[in-house]
Short mmCIF file of C-alpha atoms in Angstrom, two decimals:
data_model
loop_
_atom_site.label_atom_id
_atom_site.label_comp_id
_atom_site.label_asym_id
_atom_site.label_seq_id
_atom_site.Cartn_x
_atom_site.Cartn_y
_atom_site.Cartn_z
CA MET A 15 120.98 128.16 125.91
CA GLN A 16 119.97 124.74 124.68
CA THR A 17 119.23 124.63 120.97
CA SER A 18 117.40 122.22 118.70
CA PRO A 19 119.12 120.39 115.81
CA SER A 20 117.57 122.86 113.40
CA ASP A 21 119.52 125.69 115.03
CA ASN A 22 122.75 124.16 113.71
CA LEU A 23 121.70 125.09 110.21
CA ALA A 24 121.39 128.72 111.15
CA THR A 25 124.74 128.98 112.87
CA LEU A 26 126.98 127.56 110.17
CA ASP A 27 128.46 130.97 109.57
CA THR A 28 130.28 130.62 112.87
CA ALA A 29 132.44 127.98 111.21
CA SER A 30 134.26 130.78 109.44
CA SER A 31 137.53 131.71 111.07
CA ALA A 32 136.69 135.43 111.11
CA PRO A 33 133.81 137.67 110.19
CA ARG A 34 133.76 138.86 106.61
CA PRO A 35 132.58 142.29 105.56
CA ALA A 36 129.31 142.49 103.70
CA GLU A 37 129.74 142.49 99.97
CA PRO A 38 129.33 145.95 98.47
CA GLY A 39 127.51 144.54 95.48
CA GLY A 40 124.69 143.09 97.55
CA PRO A 41 123.67 139.41 97.49
CA ARG A 42 126.19 136.98 96.06
CA ARG A 43 125.15 135.76 92.61
CA PRO A 44 126.56 133.06 90.33
CA ALA A 45 130.05 134.06 89.11
CA SER A 46 129.11 133.51 85.48
CA PRO A 47 126.03 132.85 83.33
CA TRP A 48 127.33 129.34 82.75
CA ARG A 49 127.50 128.65 86.47
CA GLY A 50 124.04 130.12 86.94
CA ARG A 51 122.65 127.77 84.30
CA VAL A 52 124.36 124.79 85.93
CA MET A 53 122.87 125.79 89.29
CA ALA A 54 119.38 126.06 87.80
CA ALA A 55 119.76 122.74 85.96
CA GLY A 56 121.03 121.08 89.12
CA LEU A 57 118.10 122.44 91.11
CA LEU A 58 115.58 121.17 88.57
CA LEU A 59 117.18 117.73 88.11
CA ALA A 60 117.50 117.23 91.85
CA ALA A 61 113.84 118.13 92.31
CA LEU A 62 112.84 115.62 89.63
CA ASN A 63 114.42 112.85 91.72
CA LEU A 64 112.92 113.67 95.11
CA ARG A 65 109.71 111.64 94.67
CA PRO A 66 110.00 108.81 92.07
CA ALA A 67 111.35 106.48 94.77
CA VAL A 68 107.94 106.91 96.43
CA THR A 69 105.42 107.34 93.62
CA SER A 70 106.84 104.57 91.42
CA LEU A 71 105.93 102.14 94.20
CA GLY A 72 102.23 103.00 94.63
CA PRO A 73 101.00 101.73 91.23
CA LEU A 74 102.93 98.46 91.73
CA LEU A 75 102.27 98.07 95.45
CA GLU A 76 99.94 95.11 94.94
CA GLU A 77 102.55 93.29 92.84
CA VAL A 78 105.32 94.11 95.35
CA ARG A 79 103.16 92.86 98.21
CA ASP A 80 102.49 89.60 96.38
CA GLY A 81 106.13 89.18 95.39
CA LEU A 82 107.52 89.80 98.87
CA GLY A 83 104.61 88.42 100.92
CA MET A 84 103.64 91.70 102.60
CA SER A 85 100.51 92.13 104.69
CA GLY A 86 98.45 95.31 104.59
CA THR A 87 99.96 96.43 107.89
CA VAL A 88 103.52 95.92 106.63
CA ALA A 89 102.59 97.79 103.46
CA GLY A 90 101.38 100.60 105.72
CA VAL A 91 104.79 100.60 107.39
CA LEU A 92 106.39 100.77 103.95
CA THR A 93 104.34 103.81 102.99
CA SER A 94 105.39 105.46 106.28
CA VAL A 95 109.10 104.91 105.62
CA PRO A 96 109.49 108.08 103.46
CA ALA A 97 108.25 110.38 106.20
CA ALA A 98 110.36 108.59 108.83
CA CYS A 99 113.50 108.85 106.73
CA PHE A 100 112.85 112.51 105.94
CA ALA A 101 112.43 113.29 109.64
CA ILE A 102 115.46 111.32 110.85
CA PHE A 103 118.00 111.88 108.10
CA GLY A 104 116.88 115.44 107.47
CA LEU A 105 118.30 116.34 110.88
CA THR A 106 121.79 115.40 109.66
CA ALA A 107 121.71 117.90 106.80
CA PRO A 108 123.06 120.91 108.77
CA ARG A 109 126.06 119.04 110.16
CA LEU A 110 126.86 117.39 106.83
CA ALA A 111 126.55 120.63 104.92
CA ARG A 112 128.76 122.49 107.37
CA ARG A 113 131.39 119.76 107.16
CA TRP A 114 131.39 118.99 103.44
CA GLY A 115 129.57 121.84 101.71
CA LEU A 116 126.17 122.15 100.12
CA GLY A 117 127.09 120.84 96.66
CA ALA A 118 128.89 117.80 98.02
CA VAL A 119 125.99 116.87 100.33
CA VAL A 120 123.37 117.10 97.58
CA CYS A 121 125.67 115.17 95.22
CA ALA A 122 126.09 112.42 97.80
CA GLY A 123 122.33 112.41 98.37
CA LEU A 124 121.66 111.83 94.67
CA ALA A 125 124.24 109.03 94.67
CA ALA A 126 122.40 107.43 97.61
CA ILE A 127 119.11 107.73 95.71
CA ALA A 128 120.58 106.02 92.66
CA THR A 129 122.17 103.25 94.73
CA GLY A 130 119.00 102.57 96.69
CA LEU A 131 116.90 102.42 93.54
CA VAL A 132 119.37 99.95 92.01
CA LEU A 133 119.38 97.71 95.08
CA ARG A 134 115.64 97.77 95.80
CA PRO A 135 114.57 95.56 92.87
CA LEU A 136 117.23 93.02 93.84
CA ALA A 137 115.68 92.47 97.28
CA GLY A 138 114.58 88.95 98.07
CA GLY A 139 112.61 89.88 101.18
CA THR A 140 110.74 92.68 102.87
CA MET A 141 113.55 93.80 105.18
CA VAL A 142 116.08 94.15 102.38
CA PHE A 143 113.50 96.02 100.32
CA LEU A 144 112.87 98.39 103.24
CA ALA A 145 116.62 98.92 103.78
CA ALA A 146 117.24 99.75 100.10
CA SER A 147 114.26 102.10 100.12
CA GLY A 148 115.64 103.71 103.27
CA LEU A 149 118.99 104.37 101.57
CA ALA A 150 117.30 106.14 98.66
CA LEU A 151 115.05 108.08 101.01
CA ALA A 152 118.00 109.15 103.17
CA GLY A 153 119.48 110.81 100.10
CA ILE A 154 116.17 112.49 99.41
CA ALA A 155 115.87 113.70 103.01
CA VAL A 156 118.96 115.91 103.09
CA SER A 157 117.97 117.55 99.82
CA ASN A 158 114.45 118.21 101.12
CA ILE A 159 115.90 120.20 104.00
CA LEU A 160 118.47 122.11 101.94
CA MET A 161 116.46 122.98 98.81
CA PRO A 162 114.57 126.01 100.23
CA VAL A 163 117.87 127.34 101.54
CA ILE A 164 119.57 126.74 98.17
CA VAL A 165 116.87 128.78 96.48
CA LYS A 166 117.12 131.60 99.02
CA ARG A 167 120.91 131.72 98.79
CA TRP A 168 121.72 131.08 95.14
CA PHE A 169 118.79 133.01 93.68
CA PRO A 170 118.06 135.82 96.17
CA ASP A 171 116.33 138.01 93.58
CA ARG A 172 114.23 135.17 92.15
CA VAL A 173 113.06 133.25 95.19
CA GLY A 174 109.46 132.93 93.98
CA ALA A 175 110.41 131.93 90.43
CA MET A 176 113.04 129.41 91.52
CA THR A 177 110.76 127.99 94.21
CA GLY A 178 108.25 127.53 91.40
CA LEU A 179 110.89 125.81 89.23
CA TYR A 180 111.85 123.51 92.10
CA SER A 181 108.21 122.74 92.94
CA MET A 182 107.44 122.16 89.26
CA GLY A 183 110.34 119.70 88.99
CA LEU A 184 109.13 117.96 92.13
CA SER A 185 105.61 117.66 90.70
CA LEU A 186 106.86 116.50 87.29
CA GLY A 187 109.03 113.79 88.80
CA THR A 188 106.20 112.71 91.07
CA ALA A 189 103.64 112.56 88.27
CA ALA A 190 105.96 110.94 85.72
CA ALA A 191 106.85 108.10 88.06
CA ALA A 192 103.18 107.53 88.92
CA ALA A 193 102.00 107.54 85.30
CA ALA A 194 104.87 105.80 83.53
CA THR A 195 105.87 103.01 85.92
CA VAL A 196 103.12 100.53 84.98
CA PRO A 197 103.41 101.07 81.18
CA MET A 198 107.20 100.78 81.40
CA THR A 199 106.88 97.65 83.50
CA ASP A 200 104.59 96.09 80.89
CA ALA A 201 106.87 97.15 78.03
CA LEU A 202 109.96 95.72 79.76
CA GLY A 203 108.50 92.28 80.42
CA GLY A 204 106.01 92.78 83.25
CA SER A 205 108.37 92.44 86.23
CA TRP A 206 107.84 94.96 89.01
CA ARG A 207 111.55 94.74 89.75
CA VAL A 208 112.48 96.17 86.37
CA GLY A 209 109.73 98.78 86.56
CA LEU A 210 111.09 100.12 89.86
CA GLY A 211 114.76 99.83 88.95
CA VAL A 212 114.57 101.95 85.81
CA TRP A 213 114.20 105.12 87.90
CA ALA A 214 117.81 104.76 89.06
CA LEU A 215 118.85 105.98 85.60
CA VAL A 216 117.12 109.32 86.18
CA ALA A 217 119.04 109.77 89.42
CA VAL A 218 122.34 109.05 87.67
CA VAL A 219 121.60 111.78 85.11
CA ALA A 220 120.84 114.24 87.91
CA LEU A 221 124.26 113.59 89.43
CA VAL A 222 126.11 115.23 86.53
CA PRO A 223 125.63 118.96 87.32
CA TRP A 224 126.11 118.34 91.03
CA LEU A 225 129.47 116.73 90.39
CA PHE A 226 130.59 120.05 88.88
CA LEU A 227 129.02 122.11 91.67
CA ALA A 228 130.54 119.93 94.40
CA ARG A 229 133.96 120.04 92.75
CA ASP A 230 133.70 123.81 92.33
CA ARG A 231 133.03 124.19 96.04
CA MET A 232 135.93 121.92 97.01
CA ASN A 233 138.28 123.99 94.86
CA GLY A 234 137.04 127.15 96.59
CA SER A 235 136.46 128.88 93.28
CA GLU A 236 133.35 130.71 94.41
CA ALA A 237 135.25 132.99 96.74
CA GLY A 238 138.82 132.59 95.61
CA GLY A 239 140.68 130.13 97.78
CA SER A 240 139.89 127.17 99.98
CA GLU A 241 139.18 129.11 103.19
CA ALA A 242 137.02 131.63 101.38
CA GLY A 243 135.34 128.79 99.57
CA ARG A 244 134.41 127.15 102.86
CA SER A 245 133.11 130.44 104.22
CA ALA A 246 131.07 131.06 101.09
CA GLU A 247 129.61 127.60 101.31
CA SER A 248 128.71 128.15 104.95
CA ASP A 249 126.78 131.22 103.82
CA THR A 250 125.17 129.10 101.14
CA VAL A 251 123.86 126.59 103.65
CA THR A 252 122.41 129.25 105.90
CA GLY A 253 120.55 130.78 103.01
CA GLY A 254 123.08 133.53 102.29
CA SER A 255 122.12 137.10 101.60
CA ALA A 256 118.44 136.65 101.36
CA SER A 257 116.71 139.72 100.15
CA GLY A 258 113.39 138.27 99.17
CA GLY A 259 112.15 139.68 95.93
CA PRO A 260 108.56 140.43 95.13
CA ALA A 261 107.95 136.89 94.08
CA SER A 262 108.97 135.51 97.45
CA GLY A 263 107.20 138.05 99.56
CA ALA A 264 110.04 137.91 102.08
CA SER A 265 111.32 141.08 103.61
CA ALA A 266 114.78 142.37 102.84
CA ALA A 267 117.34 140.45 104.84
CA VAL A 268 120.83 140.92 106.06
CA GLY A 269 124.00 140.65 104.08
CA SER A 270 126.58 137.91 104.38
CA GLY A 271 129.44 137.21 106.73
CA ALA A 272 129.40 139.08 110.01
CA ASP A 273 125.80 140.15 109.57
CA ALA A 274 124.76 136.55 109.06
CA SER A 275 126.54 135.41 112.18
CA ALA A 276 125.06 138.24 114.18
CA THR A 277 121.54 137.29 113.17
CA ALA A 278 121.95 133.53 113.36
CA GLU A 279 119.43 133.21 116.18
CA ALA A 280 117.03 135.90 115.01
CA PRO A 281 117.77 138.33 117.84
CA ALA A 282 115.38 141.01 118.86
CA ALA A 283 116.33 144.65 119.12
CA ASP A 284 117.68 144.16 122.63
CA GLY A 285 119.92 141.28 121.53
CA THR A 286 117.83 138.48 123.00
CA ALA A 287 116.55 135.47 121.12
CA ILE A 288 114.21 132.58 121.76
CA PRO A 289 114.87 128.93 120.87
CA ILE A 290 113.07 127.78 117.75
CA THR A 291 111.20 125.23 119.89
CA ARG A 292 109.42 128.07 121.73
CA SER A 293 108.22 129.82 118.60
CA PRO A 294 104.46 129.65 117.92
CA ILE A 295 105.18 130.42 114.25
CA ALA A 296 107.62 127.52 114.01
CA TRP A 297 105.19 125.07 115.59
CA ALA A 298 102.30 126.24 113.43
CA MET A 299 104.48 125.83 110.33
CA ALA A 300 105.63 122.39 111.49
CA VAL A 301 102.08 121.15 112.10
CA PHE A 302 100.86 122.57 108.78
CA PHE A 303 103.82 121.02 106.97
CA GLY A 304 103.29 117.72 108.78
CA PHE A 305 99.63 117.30 107.86
CA GLN A 306 100.13 118.32 104.23
CA ALA A 307 102.97 115.77 104.09
CA THR A 308 100.64 113.18 105.62
CA ALA A 309 98.09 113.77 102.87
CA ALA A 310 100.77 113.64 100.19
CA TYR A 311 102.30 110.35 101.33
CA ILE A 312 98.93 108.71 101.86
CA SER A 313 98.07 109.71 98.29
CA MET A 314 101.38 108.48 96.87
CA GLY A 315 101.25 105.20 98.76
CA TRP A 316 97.56 104.29 98.76
CA MET A 317 95.64 106.25 96.12
CA PRO A 318 96.30 103.77 93.28
CA GLN A 319 95.14 100.91 95.52
CA ILE A 320 91.92 102.76 96.35
CA PHE A 321 91.13 103.11 92.65
CA ARG A 322 92.17 99.53 91.87
CA ASP A 323 89.89 98.18 94.59
CA ALA A 324 87.06 100.23 93.06
CA GLY A 325 87.53 98.41 89.75
CA VAL A 326 89.92 100.76 87.94
CA SER A 327 92.78 99.12 86.05
CA ALA A 328 96.36 99.27 87.34
CA SER A 329 97.60 101.49 84.51
CA THR A 330 94.68 103.91 84.83
CA SER A 331 95.14 104.03 88.60
CA GLY A 332 98.74 105.07 88.03
CA VAL A 333 97.63 107.79 85.65
CA LEU A 334 95.08 109.01 88.19
CA LEU A 335 97.85 109.33 90.76
CA ALA A 336 99.86 111.21 88.14
CA VAL A 337 96.94 113.62 87.73
CA VAL A 338 96.90 114.20 91.49
CA MET A 339 100.60 115.01 91.44
CA ALA A 340 100.63 116.88 88.11
CA MET A 341 98.22 119.51 89.41
CA GLY A 342 101.22 120.87 91.28
CA VAL A 343 103.03 121.77 88.04
CA PRO A 344 101.02 124.88 87.06
CA LEU A 345 99.97 125.74 90.60
CA ALA A 346 103.59 125.63 91.79
CA PHE A 347 104.13 128.85 89.85
CA VAL A 348 100.81 130.47 90.68
CA LEU A 349 100.57 129.84 94.42
CA PRO A 350 103.96 131.28 95.53
CA ARG A 351 103.34 134.49 93.59
CA LEU A 352 99.78 134.77 94.85
CA ALA A 353 100.86 134.07 98.43
CA ALA A 354 103.50 136.80 98.18
CA ARG A 355 100.79 139.36 97.37
CA LEU A 356 98.76 138.53 100.47
CA ARG A 357 99.49 139.72 103.99
CA HIS A 358 97.76 136.62 105.38
CA GLN A 359 98.04 133.32 103.51
CA GLY A 360 95.30 131.68 105.57
CA VAL A 361 92.71 132.18 102.86
CA LEU A 362 94.77 130.03 100.47
CA VAL A 363 95.12 127.37 103.15
CA VAL A 364 91.33 127.25 103.60
CA ILE A 365 90.66 127.08 99.85
CA LEU A 366 93.06 124.16 99.40
CA GLY A 367 91.53 122.43 102.42
CA VAL A 368 88.02 122.71 101.00
CA PHE A 369 89.21 121.17 97.73
CA GLY A 370 90.62 118.28 99.73
CA LEU A 371 87.46 117.72 101.77
CA VAL A 372 85.29 117.67 98.64
CA GLY A 373 87.71 115.29 96.94
CA TYR A 374 87.69 112.85 99.84
CA ALA A 375 83.89 112.97 100.01
CA GLY A 376 83.68 112.06 96.34
CA LEU A 377 86.28 109.32 96.77
CA TRP A 378 84.15 107.83 99.53
CA LEU A 379 80.82 108.08 97.67
CA ALA A 380 81.78 107.17 94.08
CA PRO A 381 85.48 106.32 93.74
CA ALA A 382 85.31 104.85 90.24
CA GLU A 383 82.51 106.93 88.68
CA GLY A 384 84.06 110.28 89.49
CA ALA A 385 87.69 109.17 89.66
CA TRP A 386 89.06 111.90 87.37
CA ALA A 387 87.24 114.68 89.20
CA TRP A 388 88.42 113.45 92.59
CA ALA A 389 91.99 113.20 91.29
CA VAL A 390 91.89 116.84 90.16
CA LEU A 391 90.40 118.07 93.44
CA LEU A 392 92.89 116.15 95.57
CA GLY A 393 95.70 117.31 93.31
CA VAL A 394 94.79 120.93 94.01
CA ALA A 395 94.63 120.16 97.74
CA ASN A 396 98.12 118.63 97.61
CA CYS A 397 99.50 121.97 96.39
CA ALA A 398 99.75 122.91 100.05
CA PHE A 399 103.40 121.84 99.66
CA PRO A 400 104.63 124.76 97.48
CA LEU A 401 102.49 127.06 99.62
CA ALA A 402 104.23 125.76 102.75
CA LEU A 403 107.66 126.32 101.19
CA THR A 404 106.72 129.88 100.29
CA MET A 405 105.36 130.56 103.77
CA ILE A 406 108.62 129.33 105.31
CA GLY A 407 110.45 132.01 103.33
CA MET A 408 107.95 134.66 104.40
CA ARG A 409 107.90 133.90 108.12
CA ALA A 410 111.47 135.12 108.71
CA ARG A 411 113.26 138.32 107.69
CA THR A 412 116.80 136.91 107.73
CA HIS A 413 118.39 134.05 105.84
CA ALA A 414 119.42 132.51 109.17
CA GLY A 415 115.80 132.64 110.32
CA VAL A 416 114.64 130.97 107.12
CA ALA A 417 117.24 128.24 107.60
CA ARG A 418 116.16 127.59 111.19
CA LEU A 419 112.49 127.57 110.28
CA SER A 420 113.01 125.33 107.24
CA ALA A 421 114.96 122.73 109.21
CA PHE A 422 112.56 122.77 112.16
CA ALA A 423 109.30 122.80 110.19
CA GLN A 424 110.37 120.06 107.78
CA SER A 425 112.03 117.78 110.35
CA ILE A 426 109.20 118.03 112.88
CA GLY A 427 106.61 118.02 110.11
CA TYR A 428 107.87 114.80 108.57
CA LEU A 429 108.04 113.27 112.05
CA LEU A 430 104.37 114.14 112.58
CA SER A 431 103.45 112.61 109.22
CA ILE A 432 104.84 109.14 109.99
CA PRO A 433 101.71 107.58 111.60
CA GLY A 434 99.26 108.64 108.86
CA PRO A 435 100.08 106.15 106.08
CA LEU A 436 100.56 103.40 108.66
CA LEU A 437 97.13 104.04 110.22
CA VAL A 438 95.55 103.94 106.77
CA GLY A 439 97.13 100.53 106.15
CA VAL A 440 95.96 99.18 109.50
CA LEU A 441 92.39 100.45 109.00
CA TYR A 442 92.35 99.07 105.45
CA GLN A 443 93.38 95.60 106.59
CA HIS A 444 91.10 95.40 109.62
CA SER A 445 88.00 97.04 108.13
CA GLY A 446 88.26 95.30 104.77
CA GLY A 447 87.36 98.45 102.85
CA TRP A 448 88.19 102.11 102.30
CA GLY A 449 85.37 103.86 104.20
CA GLN A 450 87.24 104.29 107.47
CA PRO A 451 90.63 105.12 105.91
CA ILE A 452 89.08 107.82 103.70
CA ALA A 453 87.25 109.27 106.72
CA LEU A 454 90.61 109.45 108.50
CA MET A 455 92.18 111.23 105.50
CA ALA A 456 89.39 113.81 105.53
CA GLY A 457 89.78 114.23 109.28
CA PHE A 458 93.45 115.10 108.84
CA MET A 459 92.44 118.12 106.75
CA VAL A 460 90.94 119.88 109.79
CA PRO A 461 94.17 120.36 111.81
CA GLN A 462 95.99 121.13 108.57
CA ILE A 463 93.64 124.05 107.90
CA VAL A 464 93.81 125.34 111.48
CA ALA A 465 97.61 125.20 111.63
CA GLY A 466 97.94 126.73 108.17
CA VAL A 467 95.74 129.68 109.10
CA LEU A 468 97.86 130.30 112.20
CA ALA A 469 101.10 129.97 110.23
CA GLY A 470 99.81 132.30 107.54
CA ARG A 471 99.53 135.33 109.82
CA ASP A 472 101.67 138.34 108.95
CA ARG A 473 104.36 137.72 111.55
CA THR A 474 108.00 136.59 111.50
CA LEU A 475 110.33 134.71 113.82
CA GLU A 476 112.12 137.96 114.57
CA ASP A 477 108.86 139.49 115.82
CA GLU A 478 108.66 136.82 118.52
CA ALA A 479 112.17 137.39 119.89
#
């Protein structure tokens, strides 16, 4: 049976030399409180670094364009690079994690982020700038794919809470970079190169706990010995023993080892399985994830420019983008828990979509006069991201199913989101205003709502087998 790249993530348990009996104590937990705290700190710090490479650019996009001689179309390509990198490099995460281990891959990803953010301000032309951005975004991509699985594996009894922590860190990093980049640039002499480069320091700090976690995995200390360590890490990458707690809303899943291998392709009761590419749930999740990612990257890349063209100052435009992104901080905790209480998450999808449509209408009618209100409304709409992560965990009963769905939905979703920011840039340049681009943004909300309602139905991958 031909499988998609995302299936590799679900079958990493087969890398073990022999099946292992399920642990009598239930899901594997951190070996010590100290290790648990390091894991939580690593999760939060990694999340903080998964968006500043993108949102630090938006408030300074006009200065970068002037400095490098970019047209509006090329700037549109630049704002599409994150989604392209996430789609392409995210597909390598399963193979890398199986070969080197989860901690080592995330550690290397953070090192790539730091290196790219150091090199980007040194660029003398557009192509070098794009290449350095691509390096940073490649590091972000592998972490994007693995983070939901890390949460499911390392914190099986706290999936909702730790998803909230991860989403909060993501929102904080996103908002901080949007709000602080322009003031820091002004304080450090006014050069956009310095303003963008300073975010490399945050990535270096985030490396510290992952150096310990990667080294711990290489020493095989989690399971006592190098072979056991590799097997344990394979379980980690597939999502491990994933009994979703009340916060996650996921059903109880299988144990580790042999059970994980046996369920790697979400078999039905008669032992058959369908490829992930034939799953209606997987495609609905991918489309929903893709359109919410489209909205997010259009906002991160173009929202400050929309406000600046309406007469808002550069620093205030950055703060407005920060407001859009900061709305995800409190809602990242509320939405996963609320979604877990509902049998059908479609109602939440519709509510967020309505917030987005109203926000875009206001942005089109009175972008400067109601700027703060539109920022809040669009910020609520952008909280479709933590909802999507929660729904991924709820649409499969096994950790292997969650791993397959996460890889497929995110990889395909980011692929679908590539044209959006580029089309906005093209329309902006050729129309000379923001009427048509904003209409396009609002139009994207319709398929997002439809796909989200379909993905929110009370079904799992295993039900389709």
